[in-house]
Amino acid sequence: MTAKTPVDLWFDPFCPFAWITSRWLLEVEKVRPIEPRWHVMSLTVLNEDKDVSDDYRAKIARSIEVVRVVAAAQQKYGDHVVGPLYTELGTRLHNQGLIDQPGRLPETVADSLAAAGLDVALAEVMESDEYDEVVRESHHAGIGLVGQEVGTPVIAVEGTAFFGPVLSRIPRGEEAGRLWDGVLTVAGYEFFYEIKRSRTAEPAFD
């Protein structure tokens, strides 16, 4: 049996592009011998000292509430619950559009915990700083691999780390595998830093 290659992904549940990249990794897992491993990072922490718009800062201020819950679940149950909880959160926040209903965020988090088979009471840490140090430690572990001028997601595999890829659609099947192969080839070159073009499509999650 072919040994699977661990692939570490750092995410903030609020980020739609991290959500798409994470779903792509799950597609890659079906056609390439990889094992995704999930870690939190925080848009709030990333941007706390940066010059961003007031609207954006207000939005990401709520994001750390969700990150805290994921960190609390990881501390209580172990690393294996992070991926399934992220799936439940992301499905509701992005696929169902509940990220645009901030008043329902506590309910969305509680529903996600229940669907993942976890203690719904963990939603109470949303407004607590009890797990902020855990969040920061995980965040800095990921962002420290790629530098401060990027965001979420961050991927690390076989000694190589990079931001992204930023996708607006989720590749499926062998298309997902071919993209993975290409990303590894590019990221594996020590002196390669960036490919970029203007984004012309909004994120879609189906």
PDB file of C-alpha atoms in Angstrom, residues 42-160:
ATOM      1  CA  SER A  42      -6.756  33.810  12.080  1.00  0.00           C
ATOM      2  CA  LEU A  43      -7.566  36.693   9.767  1.00  0.00           C
ATOM      3  CA  THR A  44      -8.046  38.790  12.899  1.00  0.00           C
ATOM      4  CA  VAL A  45      -4.513  38.080  14.100  1.00  0.00           C
ATOM      5  CA  LEU A  46      -3.061  38.440  10.600  1.00  0.00           C
ATOM      6  CA  ASN A  47      -4.532  41.911  10.113  1.00  0.00           C
ATOM      7  CA  GLU A  48      -4.403  43.336  13.630  1.00  0.00           C
ATOM      8  CA  ASP A  49      -1.463  45.612  12.785  1.00  0.00           C
ATOM      9  CA  LYS A  50      -2.293  46.197   9.110  1.00  0.00           C
ATOM     10  CA  ASP A  51      -4.023  49.092   7.379  1.00  0.00           C
ATOM     11  CA  VAL A  52      -7.325  47.590   6.252  1.00  0.00           C
ATOM     12  CA  SER A  53     -10.777  49.105   5.772  1.00  0.00           C
ATOM     13  CA  ASP A  54     -13.081  49.519   8.758  1.00  0.00           C
ATOM     14  CA  ASP A  55     -15.679  47.274   7.112  1.00  0.00           C
ATOM     15  CA  TYR A  56     -13.175  44.479   6.577  1.00  0.00           C
ATOM     16  CA  ARG A  57     -11.809  44.803  10.102  1.00  0.00           C
ATOM     17  CA  ALA A  58     -15.333  44.569  11.528  1.00  0.00           C
ATOM     18  CA  LYS A  59     -16.002  41.419   9.514  1.00  0.00           C
ATOM     19  CA  ILE A  60     -12.810  39.638  10.502  1.00  0.00           C
ATOM     20  CA  ALA A  61     -13.300  40.660  14.125  1.00  0.00           C
ATOM     21  CA  ARG A  62     -16.137  38.133  14.199  1.00  0.00           C
ATOM     22  CA  SER A  63     -14.033  35.491  12.477  1.00  0.00           C
ATOM     23  CA  ILE A  64     -11.837  34.854  15.500  1.00  0.00           C
ATOM     24  CA  GLU A  65     -14.940  33.807  17.425  1.00  0.00           C
ATOM     25  CA  VAL A  66     -15.279  30.802  15.137  1.00  0.00           C
ATOM     26  CA  VAL A  67     -11.543  30.071  15.179  1.00  0.00           C
ATOM     27  CA  ARG A  68     -11.660  29.972  18.982  1.00  0.00           C
ATOM     28  CA  VAL A  69     -14.315  27.262  18.863  1.00  0.00           C
ATOM     29  CA  VAL A  70     -12.261  25.121  16.485  1.00  0.00           C
ATOM     30  CA  ALA A  71      -9.228  25.533  18.746  1.00  0.00           C
ATOM     31  CA  ALA A  72     -11.287  24.593  21.791  1.00  0.00           C
ATOM     32  CA  ALA A  73     -12.609  21.476  20.058  1.00  0.00           C
ATOM     33  CA  GLN A  74      -9.085  20.472  19.040  1.00  0.00           C
ATOM     34  CA  GLN A  75      -7.878  20.901  22.614  1.00  0.00           C
ATOM     35  CA  LYS A  76     -10.760  18.867  24.039  1.00  0.00           C
ATOM     36  CA  TYR A  77     -10.979  16.036  21.504  1.00  0.00           C
ATOM     37  CA  GLY A  78      -7.752  15.997  19.500  1.00  0.00           C
ATOM     38  CA  ASP A  79      -6.551  16.908  16.027  1.00  0.00           C
ATOM     39  CA  HIS A  80      -8.875  14.447  14.294  1.00  0.00           C
ATOM     40  CA  VAL A  81     -11.973  16.595  14.939  1.00  0.00           C
ATOM     41  CA  VAL A  82     -10.649  19.739  13.243  1.00  0.00           C
ATOM     42  CA  GLY A  83     -11.320  18.629   9.658  1.00  0.00           C
ATOM     43  CA  PRO A  84     -14.877  17.385  10.250  1.00  0.00           C
ATOM     44  CA  LEU A  85     -15.785  20.492  12.260  1.00  0.00           C
ATOM     45  CA  TYR A  86     -14.360  22.721   9.528  1.00  0.00           C
ATOM     46  CA  THR A  87     -16.518  20.879   7.013  1.00  0.00           C
ATOM     47  CA  GLU A  88     -19.653  21.529   9.049  1.00  0.00           C
ATOM     48  CA  LEU A  89     -18.760  25.186   9.635  1.00  0.00           C
ATOM     49  CA  GLY A  90     -17.743  25.872   6.049  1.00  0.00           C
ATOM     50  CA  THR A  91     -20.836  24.224   4.615  1.00  0.00           C
ATOM     51  CA  ARG A  92     -23.042  26.509   6.660  1.00  0.00           C
ATOM     52  CA  LEU A  93     -20.987  29.695   6.406  1.00  0.00           C
ATOM     53  CA  HIS A  94     -20.248  29.480   2.694  1.00  0.00           C
ATOM     54  CA  ASN A  95     -22.447  26.971   0.864  1.00  0.00           C
ATOM     55  CA  GLN A  96     -25.529  28.026   2.798  1.00  0.00           C
ATOM     56  CA  GLY A  97     -24.530  31.707   2.901  1.00  0.00           C
ATOM     57  CA  LEU A  98     -24.873  32.090   6.669  1.00  0.00           C
ATOM     58  CA  ILE A  99     -21.649  34.103   6.848  1.00  0.00           C
ATOM     59  CA  ASP A 100     -23.805  37.009   5.647  1.00  0.00           C
ATOM     60  CA  GLN A 101     -26.097  36.614   8.661  1.00  0.00           C
ATOM     61  CA  PRO A 102     -23.805  37.585  11.568  1.00  0.00           C
ATOM     62  CA  GLY A 103     -26.674  37.610  14.029  1.00  0.00           C
ATOM     63  CA  ARG A 104     -27.015  33.860  13.487  1.00  0.00           C
ATOM     64  CA  LEU A 105     -23.338  33.116  14.040  1.00  0.00           C
ATOM     65  CA  PRO A 106     -23.732  31.551  17.520  1.00  0.00           C
ATOM     66  CA  GLU A 107     -26.548  29.342  16.197  1.00  0.00           C
ATOM     67  CA  THR A 108     -24.470  28.408  13.137  1.00  0.00           C
ATOM     68  CA  VAL A 109     -21.521  27.434  15.321  1.00  0.00           C
ATOM     69  CA  ALA A 110     -23.707  25.408  17.690  1.00  0.00           C
ATOM     70  CA  ASP A 111     -25.362  23.592  14.791  1.00  0.00           C
ATOM     71  CA  SER A 112     -21.933  22.800  13.326  1.00  0.00           C
ATOM     72  CA  LEU A 113     -20.675  21.392  16.621  1.00  0.00           C
ATOM     73  CA  ALA A 114     -23.758  19.212  16.951  1.00  0.00           C
ATOM     74  CA  ALA A 115     -23.459  17.923  13.393  1.00  0.00           C
ATOM     75  CA  ALA A 116     -19.806  17.043  14.034  1.00  0.00           C
ATOM     76  CA  GLY A 117     -20.785  15.108  17.164  1.00  0.00           C
ATOM     77  CA  LEU A 118     -19.060  17.555  19.504  1.00  0.00           C
ATOM     78  CA  ASP A 119     -20.118  19.333  22.679  1.00  0.00           C
ATOM     79  CA  VAL A 120     -22.410  22.217  21.725  1.00  0.00           C
ATOM     80  CA  ALA A 121     -21.302  24.036  24.888  1.00  0.00           C
ATOM     81  CA  LEU A 122     -18.001  24.768  23.136  1.00  0.00           C
ATOM     82  CA  ALA A 123     -19.847  27.585  21.351  1.00  0.00           C
ATOM     83  CA  GLU A 124     -19.580  29.502  24.620  1.00  0.00           C
ATOM     84  CA  VAL A 125     -15.878  30.195  23.982  1.00  0.00           C
ATOM     85  CA  MET A 126     -16.757  32.452  21.037  1.00  0.00           C
ATOM     86  CA  GLU A 127     -16.631  35.522  23.284  1.00  0.00           C
ATOM     87  CA  SER A 128     -13.804  34.304  25.515  1.00  0.00           C
ATOM     88  CA  ASP A 129     -10.068  34.801  25.078  1.00  0.00           C
ATOM     89  CA  GLU A 130      -9.348  31.470  26.790  1.00  0.00           C
ATOM     90  CA  TYR A 131      -8.040  29.869  23.599  1.00  0.00           C
ATOM     91  CA  ASP A 132      -6.499  32.935  21.978  1.00  0.00           C
ATOM     92  CA  GLU A 133      -2.959  31.839  22.817  1.00  0.00           C
ATOM     93  CA  VAL A 134      -3.628  28.458  21.213  1.00  0.00           C
ATOM     94  CA  VAL A 135      -4.973  30.240  18.136  1.00  0.00           C
ATOM     95  CA  ARG A 136      -1.941  32.513  17.940  1.00  0.00           C
ATOM     96  CA  GLU A 137       0.475  29.616  18.319  1.00  0.00           C
ATOM     97  CA  SER A 138      -1.173  27.719  15.461  1.00  0.00           C
ATOM     98  CA  HIS A 139      -1.437  30.875  13.349  1.00  0.00           C
ATOM     99  CA  HIS A 140       2.232  31.732  13.754  1.00  0.00           C
ATOM    100  CA  ALA A 141       3.263  28.144  13.029  1.00  0.00           C
ATOM    101  CA  GLY A 142       1.623  28.438   9.617  1.00  0.00           C
ATOM    102  CA  ILE A 143       2.328  32.039   8.683  1.00  0.00           C
ATOM    103  CA  GLY A 144       5.915  31.675   9.855  1.00  0.00           C
ATOM    104  CA  LEU A 145       6.491  29.225   6.999  1.00  0.00           C
ATOM    105  CA  VAL A 146       5.519  31.721   4.286  1.00  0.00           C
ATOM    106  CA  GLY A 147       5.913  35.259   5.652  1.00  0.00           C
ATOM    107  CA  GLN A 148       3.552  38.023   6.729  1.00  0.00           C
ATOM    108  CA  GLU A 149       2.551  39.308   3.273  1.00  0.00           C
ATOM    109  CA  VAL A 150       0.097  36.491   2.550  1.00  0.00           C
ATOM    110  CA  GLY A 151      -3.119  35.208   4.062  1.00  0.00           C
ATOM    111  CA  THR A 152      -5.162  32.055   4.371  1.00  0.00           C
ATOM    112  CA  PRO A 153      -4.859  29.284   3.350  1.00  0.00           C
ATOM    113  CA  VAL A 154      -1.282  28.184   3.895  1.00  0.00           C
ATOM    114  CA  ILE A 155      -0.210  24.723   2.758  1.00  0.00           C
ATOM    115  CA  ALA A 156       2.920  22.858   3.815  1.00  0.00           C
ATOM    116  CA  VAL A 157       4.038  19.593   2.213  1.00  0.00           C
ATOM    117  CA  GLU A 158       7.358  17.768   2.245  1.00  0.00           C
ATOM    118  CA  GLY A 159       9.381  20.751   3.418  1.00  0.00           C
ATOM    119  CA  THR A 160       7.733  23.246   1.069  1.00  0.00           C
TER     120      THR A 160
END
